[in-house]
Every structure is written in structure tokens, then in C-alpha cells.
Amino acid sequence: MKVFEEKRIVLGVTGSIAAYKIVYLASKLTQSGALVDVILTESAAKLVSPLTFSSVTGRRAYIDQDLWQVDDHVLHIELGEENQAFLIAPATANTIAKLANGLADNLLTVSALASRTKLLVAPAMDGGMYSHPATQENLQILEKRGVRLLGPAAGHLASGISGKGRMLESDQLLGHLRVFLGKDGVLKGKKVVVTAGGTQEPIDPVRVISNKSSGKQGFALAQAAMDQGAEVVLISSPVCLSPPVGVLKIDGTTAEQMSAAVLKETENADLLIMAAAIADYKPAQEKNHKIKKDQGGLSIINLETTPDILGELAQRKKPVGIGPRLTIGFAAETENLQENASLKLKIKELDLIVANDISRKDSGFGSDKNQVTLIWKDGRIEELPLMEKSEVSDIIIHEASKLIESI
Ligand code: CTP
């Protein structure tokens, strides 16, 4: 997660029981290269010790007494000014009320008042406290002032009731931080459409023809584009992955659904990345009842070809110029990688093709890693080593942004 490397993040923790969950976030951020300065309120320190936070961040975790240390009398100014993001999570109704009124009676609120970056606030409290008019008005004041409110979500609350007031999970908060830190990236103002997963072509109400694509590479590409500030639309078949925070996810279960969504979403797009493995064939007719095994009905399935989406896009682009400004395709090959991929690049009129050898056991379908070769339309070829799909995605997005700049 390059987006966090060397970034200084202030993490304000207040006295909600959700405080214990934020230790995971502090740890994840640190593992991703961030320098995390935790500030605990007095009540937060009763729930989770500063030592817990300093143990996972490798940095001092601050408490109110630190405000009055002789050598740290401007600590709040330093914490407030020297950061790239300031997140308060969990934020209690009490701290929200203080922020709304500009109160600065502890190290966290005084640092928040001194902060030059916009505050991110993740409320956490019981349902009744959240819906109380006082809290609602305070939240509105904060929102009007430009504070980004993250959640809360609805669900189980510590009091035992179910309602709105649950802090967003740490992974969601991590996603929001990525959106915040990436907002001024090189793809700011650009629309990027990514396809992911393997399409499913129905045989009958329970069976489909599909392939081994996990969607991991496509989802990682969507995240990498988000990290660079793009507006991202992710068109995916059903896969077991959560879409990155901030991405608009659209269902593309069958090749036809994917085709319709891609054609619509790319009309005004700057970049299309076709990472989806689209079935080349589908059953000519979907049975409307479950085919029973004792009827021997599956011995023959008549197949017909699905639309070639990249081919259709190239056709549409020619006469009227509608379509993505830049198109990147994938080529999943088991032999003659470069020759086959280069041919696809030409036929499908792509700007760049990402070729991968899917016969390798340690890379490609289902794996977290991928070994790809990039082939540009000007003939340049670059073979990348085996790496995490997230790293492959960062490289592809970096190359794509260079191409977008050049047109
Ligand atoms: N693709 C597409 N529409 C299809 C099939 C594939 O737009 N019906 C796109 C894929 O998303 C990928 C590229 O075309 O970006 C190449 O896909 P691939 O499956 O490698 O090649 P095919 O064109 O299907 O050819 P073959 O299966 O014969 O290798």
C-alpha cells in the first residue's frame, strides 16, 4: 500500500468500547509504512492502554499529560500541523460535541483545532445517543465545516440493542483513508473503468459455465486507480471480494451484462482496463427448470459465442469516436505468450496489453501474485518479475497515467 508510505497520520481515539478495534487499524497502517501518532483521551486510555498502541505503532502514543510536558508545550501544534491525515475513531458523542463547538480541553481536541488537514471522524455510540437531536445537529455542523463523517453503520451495539451507531470496521476506515490520501493523485478528475472476475453463463437456474478467475487482479487495479484519485467504476462478476472503498461497483455476471455495462460506462471514460475473463461461449438457451440428472439432459449443451467486448468497443470508436480514451487489455495464455498477446493487442486495437502465462502454478488465476509482460502498441515490451497483484496494479496504473498524459 504505497499510499501510506512515510505518511504521518494522527489517530485520535476517544472513550467508546470500539477503541479496542482501532488497535488493528493502527497496526495495519504501520505495516503499510505510515507513521501513526495516536492521541488517546482520558476515557479512551481507560479502555485501551497507550502502551498497546505504542507497541503496534513503534511510536509514542500521547495522552493528556503530554500536553503539559515542559519540552512539549507546542505538541498539539506539531501534531495538528505535521500530518497528512487526521482521523478520530472512534469518536464519541462527547468529542463530536466538543469539535462542533470548537472546544479544546484535552490534547486531542486542541490538536484537532490546530489541524491544517480536514478531519475524518468515525462516530461510535449507542443508537439513542446517535439519533439525539443534539448529536445530529453537531454532526451537521461538522459536515458543513468540511469534516468527513465516516459512518456510523447500523448493527449490533455494545448495549445489546441493534441500531445505527456502530463504528465502521477498521478495513473500511483504512479504505476511507486511502481515498483521502489519494484524492490529489495523478488520476484526479479521470474516470477509470475496470472489469474483473470470470463471467457466468447460465445453463439452468442452478448451473453456470464459468472459469477460474478470482477477480483479485481487477479489484487490485480498481484500488490502485482509487489510490491515484480517479473516479473508478468496477464492473465485476460475482466474486468473494469486497470492492475498494469509494469505487462504484456494477454487476456484470454474464458476458452480455458485462458488455452492456462496459459500453455504457466507457462512453465518457478516460481509461478502460479489461481484466475480466469473459466466457467465449454461452449455452444457446438457458433452461428455465433444473435439468435432472436421471434424464441424461446434460450430455449435449449447445453453445454460441458471446460478444467480444473489446472488439465492439473498437468498432464503436471508429465512426463516432465514442469510448475510452485509452484501453488496456489482458491476455491469458498458456503458450506463445508474446506472439499471442501482441496479436490480441493489434486485433482489439489496444494501447497496452498485459500478458500472463496462466500455466504457471505460482501466478495468475486465484493466486495473490502475478507474473506479467507488458506490451505497448508502439512495440515496447517489458517482462515484470513475479509480484503481488497489488504491485502489478500500481505499475499498470502508473504506465496508464503516463499514456493518458501523452494523448
Ligand atoms: N475479452 C473481451 N470480450 C470477450 C473475451 C475477452 O473483451 N468476449 C477481453 C478480455 O477481457 C481481455 C482480452 O479480451 O482483456 C483478451 O481475452 P482472452 O480471454 O485472453 O482472449 P480471447 O479474445 O477470449 O481469445 P482466446 O480465448 O482465443 O485466447
mmCIF file with all atom_site columns, C-alpha atoms in Angstrom, residues 171-256:
data_model
loop_
_atom_site.group_PDB
_atom_site.id
_atom_site.type_symbol
_atom_site.label_atom_id
_atom_site.label_alt_id
_atom_site.label_comp_id
_atom_site.label_asym_id
_atom_site.label_entity_id
_atom_site.label_seq_id
_atom_site.pdbx_PDB_ins_code
_atom_site.Cartn_x
_atom_site.Cartn_y
_atom_site.Cartn_z
_atom_site.occupancy
_atom_site.B_iso_or_equiv
_atom_site.pdbx_formal_charge
_atom_site.auth_seq_id
_atom_site.auth_comp_id
_atom_site.auth_asym_id
_atom_site.auth_atom_id
_atom_site.pdbx_PDB_model_num
ATOM 1  C CA . ASP A 1 171 ? -10.761 -2.178  6.935   1.00 0.00 ? 171 ASP A CA 1
ATOM 2  C CA . GLN A 1 172 ? -13.440 0.280   5.835   1.00 0.00 ? 172 GLN A CA 1
ATOM 3  C CA . LEU A 1 173 ? -11.697 3.101   7.690   1.00 0.00 ? 173 LEU A CA 1
ATOM 4  C CA . LEU A 1 174 ? -8.447  2.083   6.027   1.00 0.00 ? 174 LEU A CA 1
ATOM 5  C CA . GLY A 1 175 ? -10.206 2.360   2.656   1.00 0.00 ? 175 GLY A CA 1
ATOM 6  C CA . HIS A 1 176 ? -11.510 5.839   3.516   1.00 0.00 ? 176 HIS A CA 1
ATOM 7  C CA . LEU A 1 177 ? -8.005  6.906   4.492   1.00 0.00 ? 177 LEU A CA 1
ATOM 8  C CA . ARG A 1 178 ? -6.738  5.634   1.122   1.00 0.00 ? 178 ARG A CA 1
ATOM 9  C CA . VAL A 1 179 ? -9.401  7.681   -0.674  1.00 0.00 ? 179 VAL A CA 1
ATOM 10 C CA . PHE A 1 180 ? -8.444  10.746  1.353   1.00 0.00 ? 180 PHE A CA 1
ATOM 11 C CA . LEU A 1 181 ? -4.701  10.385  0.799   1.00 0.00 ? 181 LEU A CA 1
ATOM 12 C CA . GLY A 1 182 ? -5.115  9.568   -2.892  1.00 0.00 ? 182 GLY A CA 1
ATOM 13 C CA . LYS A 1 183 ? -7.530  12.372  -3.725  1.00 0.00 ? 183 LYS A CA 1
ATOM 14 C CA . ASP A 1 184 ? -4.920  14.573  -5.408  1.00 0.00 ? 184 ASP A CA 1
ATOM 15 C CA . GLY A 1 185 ? -3.204  11.724  -7.253  1.00 0.00 ? 185 GLY A CA 1
ATOM 16 C CA . VAL A 1 186 ? -2.226  11.728  -10.922 1.00 0.00 ? 186 VAL A CA 1
ATOM 17 C CA . LEU A 1 187 ? -5.642  10.401  -11.993 1.00 0.00 ? 187 LEU A CA 1
ATOM 18 C CA . LYS A 1 188 ? -7.623  13.121  -10.244 1.00 0.00 ? 188 LYS A CA 1
ATOM 19 C CA . GLY A 1 189 ? -10.587 14.078  -12.427 1.00 0.00 ? 189 GLY A CA 1
ATOM 20 C CA . LYS A 1 190 ? -10.188 10.976  -14.628 1.00 0.00 ? 190 LYS A CA 1
ATOM 21 C CA . LYS A 1 191 ? -12.781 8.249   -14.999 1.00 0.00 ? 191 LYS A CA 1
ATOM 22 C CA . VAL A 1 192 ? -11.389 4.721   -14.940 1.00 0.00 ? 192 VAL A CA 1
ATOM 23 C CA . VAL A 1 193 ? -13.487 1.639   -15.722 1.00 0.00 ? 193 VAL A CA 1
ATOM 24 C CA . VAL A 1 194 ? -12.142 -1.753  -14.630 1.00 0.00 ? 194 VAL A CA 1
ATOM 25 C CA . THR A 1 195 ? -13.669 -5.173  -15.305 1.00 0.00 ? 195 THR A CA 1
ATOM 26 C CA . ALA A 1 196 ? -12.991 -8.124  -13.028 1.00 0.00 ? 196 ALA A CA 1
ATOM 27 C CA . GLY A 1 197 ? -13.788 -11.780 -12.409 1.00 0.00 ? 197 GLY A CA 1
ATOM 28 C CA . GLY A 1 198 ? -14.967 -14.578 -14.654 1.00 0.00 ? 198 GLY A CA 1
ATOM 29 C CA . THR A 1 199 ? -18.393 -14.243 -16.239 1.00 0.00 ? 199 THR A CA 1
ATOM 30 C CA . GLN A 1 200 ? -21.033 -16.874 -15.501 1.00 0.00 ? 200 GLN A CA 1
ATOM 31 C CA . GLU A 1 201 ? -23.158 -18.145 -18.372 1.00 0.00 ? 201 GLU A CA 1
ATOM 32 C CA . PRO A 1 202 ? -26.291 -19.920 -17.121 1.00 0.00 ? 202 PRO A CA 1
ATOM 33 C CA . ILE A 1 203 ? -27.154 -23.452 -18.229 1.00 0.00 ? 203 ILE A CA 1
ATOM 34 C CA . ASP A 1 204 ? -30.216 -23.723 -15.991 1.00 0.00 ? 204 ASP A CA 1
ATOM 35 C CA . PRO A 1 205 ? -31.316 -21.982 -12.737 1.00 0.00 ? 205 PRO A CA 1
ATOM 36 C CA . VAL A 1 206 ? -28.530 -23.703 -10.742 1.00 0.00 ? 206 VAL A CA 1
ATOM 37 C CA . ARG A 1 207 ? -25.655 -24.312 -13.137 1.00 0.00 ? 207 ARG A CA 1
ATOM 38 C CA . VAL A 1 208 ? -23.308 -21.982 -14.968 1.00 0.00 ? 208 VAL A CA 1
ATOM 39 C CA . ILE A 1 209 ? -20.338 -22.158 -17.302 1.00 0.00 ? 209 ILE A CA 1
ATOM 40 C CA . SER A 1 210 ? -17.551 -20.096 -15.823 1.00 0.00 ? 210 SER A CA 1
ATOM 41 C CA . ASN A 1 211 ? -13.773 -20.014 -15.397 1.00 0.00 ? 211 ASN A CA 1
ATOM 42 C CA . LYS A 1 212 ? -11.162 -19.837 -12.661 1.00 0.00 ? 212 LYS A CA 1
ATOM 43 C CA . SER A 1 213 ? -10.785 -16.058 -12.485 1.00 0.00 ? 213 SER A CA 1
ATOM 44 C CA . SER A 1 214 ? -10.902 -14.870 -8.849  1.00 0.00 ? 214 SER A CA 1
ATOM 45 C CA . GLY A 1 215 ? -11.277 -11.156 -9.620  1.00 0.00 ? 215 GLY A CA 1
ATOM 46 C CA . LYS A 1 216 ? -8.203  -10.350 -7.478  1.00 0.00 ? 216 LYS A CA 1
ATOM 47 C CA . GLN A 1 217 ? -6.251  -8.611  -10.243 1.00 0.00 ? 217 GLN A CA 1
ATOM 48 C CA . GLY A 1 218 ? -9.231  -6.487  -11.328 1.00 0.00 ? 218 GLY A CA 1
ATOM 49 C CA . PHE A 1 219 ? -10.079 -5.470  -7.759  1.00 0.00 ? 219 PHE A CA 1
ATOM 50 C CA . ALA A 1 220 ? -6.429  -4.591  -7.101  1.00 0.00 ? 220 ALA A CA 1
ATOM 51 C CA . LEU A 1 221 ? -6.429  -2.433  -10.243 1.00 0.00 ? 221 LEU A CA 1
ATOM 52 C CA . ALA A 1 222 ? -9.571  -0.635  -9.073  1.00 0.00 ? 222 ALA A CA 1
ATOM 53 C CA . GLN A 1 223 ? -7.857  0.056   -5.740  1.00 0.00 ? 223 GLN A CA 1
ATOM 54 C CA . ALA A 1 224 ? -4.677  1.270   -7.435  1.00 0.00 ? 224 ALA A CA 1
ATOM 55 C CA . ALA A 1 225 ? -6.720  3.688   -9.590  1.00 0.00 ? 225 ALA A CA 1
ATOM 56 C CA . MET A 1 226 ? -8.558  4.915   -6.454  1.00 0.00 ? 226 MET A CA 1
ATOM 57 C CA . ASP A 1 227 ? -5.192  5.486   -4.782  1.00 0.00 ? 227 ASP A CA 1
ATOM 58 C CA . GLN A 1 228 ? -4.378  7.891   -7.609  1.00 0.00 ? 228 GLN A CA 1
ATOM 59 C CA . GLY A 1 229 ? -7.556  9.899   -7.156  1.00 0.00 ? 229 GLY A CA 1
ATOM 60 C CA . ALA A 1 230 ? -9.582  8.515   -10.096 1.00 0.00 ? 230 ALA A CA 1
ATOM 61 C CA . GLU A 1 231 ? -13.333 8.119   -10.257 1.00 0.00 ? 231 GLU A CA 1
ATOM 62 C CA . VAL A 1 232 ? -13.489 4.335   -10.504 1.00 0.00 ? 232 VAL A CA 1
ATOM 63 C CA . VAL A 1 233 ? -16.240 2.090   -11.841 1.00 0.00 ? 233 VAL A CA 1
ATOM 64 C CA . LEU A 1 234 ? -15.675 -1.606  -11.235 1.00 0.00 ? 234 LEU A CA 1
ATOM 65 C CA . ILE A 1 235 ? -17.751 -3.977  -13.348 1.00 0.00 ? 235 ILE A CA 1
ATOM 66 C CA . SER A 1 236 ? -17.467 -7.430  -11.872 1.00 0.00 ? 236 SER A CA 1
ATOM 67 C CA . SER A 1 237 ? -18.944 -10.880 -11.968 1.00 0.00 ? 237 SER A CA 1
ATOM 68 C CA . PRO A 1 238 ? -19.861 -12.271 -8.506  1.00 0.00 ? 238 PRO A CA 1
ATOM 69 C CA . VAL A 1 239 ? -16.586 -12.869 -6.625  1.00 0.00 ? 239 VAL A CA 1
ATOM 70 C CA . CYS A 1 240 ? -15.675 -13.281 -2.942  1.00 0.00 ? 240 CYS A CA 1
ATOM 71 C CA . LEU A 1 241 ? -14.058 -9.860  -2.570  1.00 0.00 ? 241 LEU A CA 1
ATOM 72 C CA . SER A 1 242 ? -15.172 -6.540  -1.116  1.00 0.00 ? 242 SER A CA 1
ATOM 73 C CA . PRO A 1 243 ? -14.912 -3.637  -3.532  1.00 0.00 ? 243 PRO A CA 1
ATOM 74 C CA . PRO A 1 244 ? -12.432 -0.926  -2.546  1.00 0.00 ? 244 PRO A CA 1
ATOM 75 C CA . VAL A 1 245 ? -13.969 1.989   -0.626  1.00 0.00 ? 245 VAL A CA 1
ATOM 76 C CA . GLY A 1 246 ? -15.070 4.753   -2.984  1.00 0.00 ? 246 GLY A CA 1
ATOM 77 C CA . VAL A 1 247 ? -15.473 2.544   -6.040  1.00 0.00 ? 247 VAL A CA 1
ATOM 78 C CA . LEU A 1 248 ? -18.820 2.266   -7.826  1.00 0.00 ? 248 LEU A CA 1
ATOM 79 C CA . LYS A 1 249 ? -19.414 -1.453  -8.330  1.00 0.00 ? 249 LYS A CA 1
ATOM 80 C CA . ILE A 1 250 ? -21.692 -2.649  -11.095 1.00 0.00 ? 250 ILE A CA 1
ATOM 81 C CA . ASP A 1 251 ? -22.817 -6.211  -11.666 1.00 0.00 ? 251 ASP A CA 1
ATOM 82 C CA . GLY A 1 252 ? -21.581 -7.913  -14.821 1.00 0.00 ? 252 GLY A CA 1
ATOM 83 C CA . THR A 1 253 ? -22.485 -11.534 -14.207 1.00 0.00 ? 253 THR A CA 1
ATOM 84 C CA . THR A 1 254 ? -22.821 -12.694 -17.803 1.00 0.00 ? 254 THR A CA 1
ATOM 85 C CA . ALA A 1 255 ? -20.793 -11.626 -20.829 1.00 0.00 ? 255 ALA A CA 1
ATOM 86 C CA . GLU A 1 256 ? -23.854 -9.807  -22.130 1.00 0.00 ? 256 GLU A CA 1
#
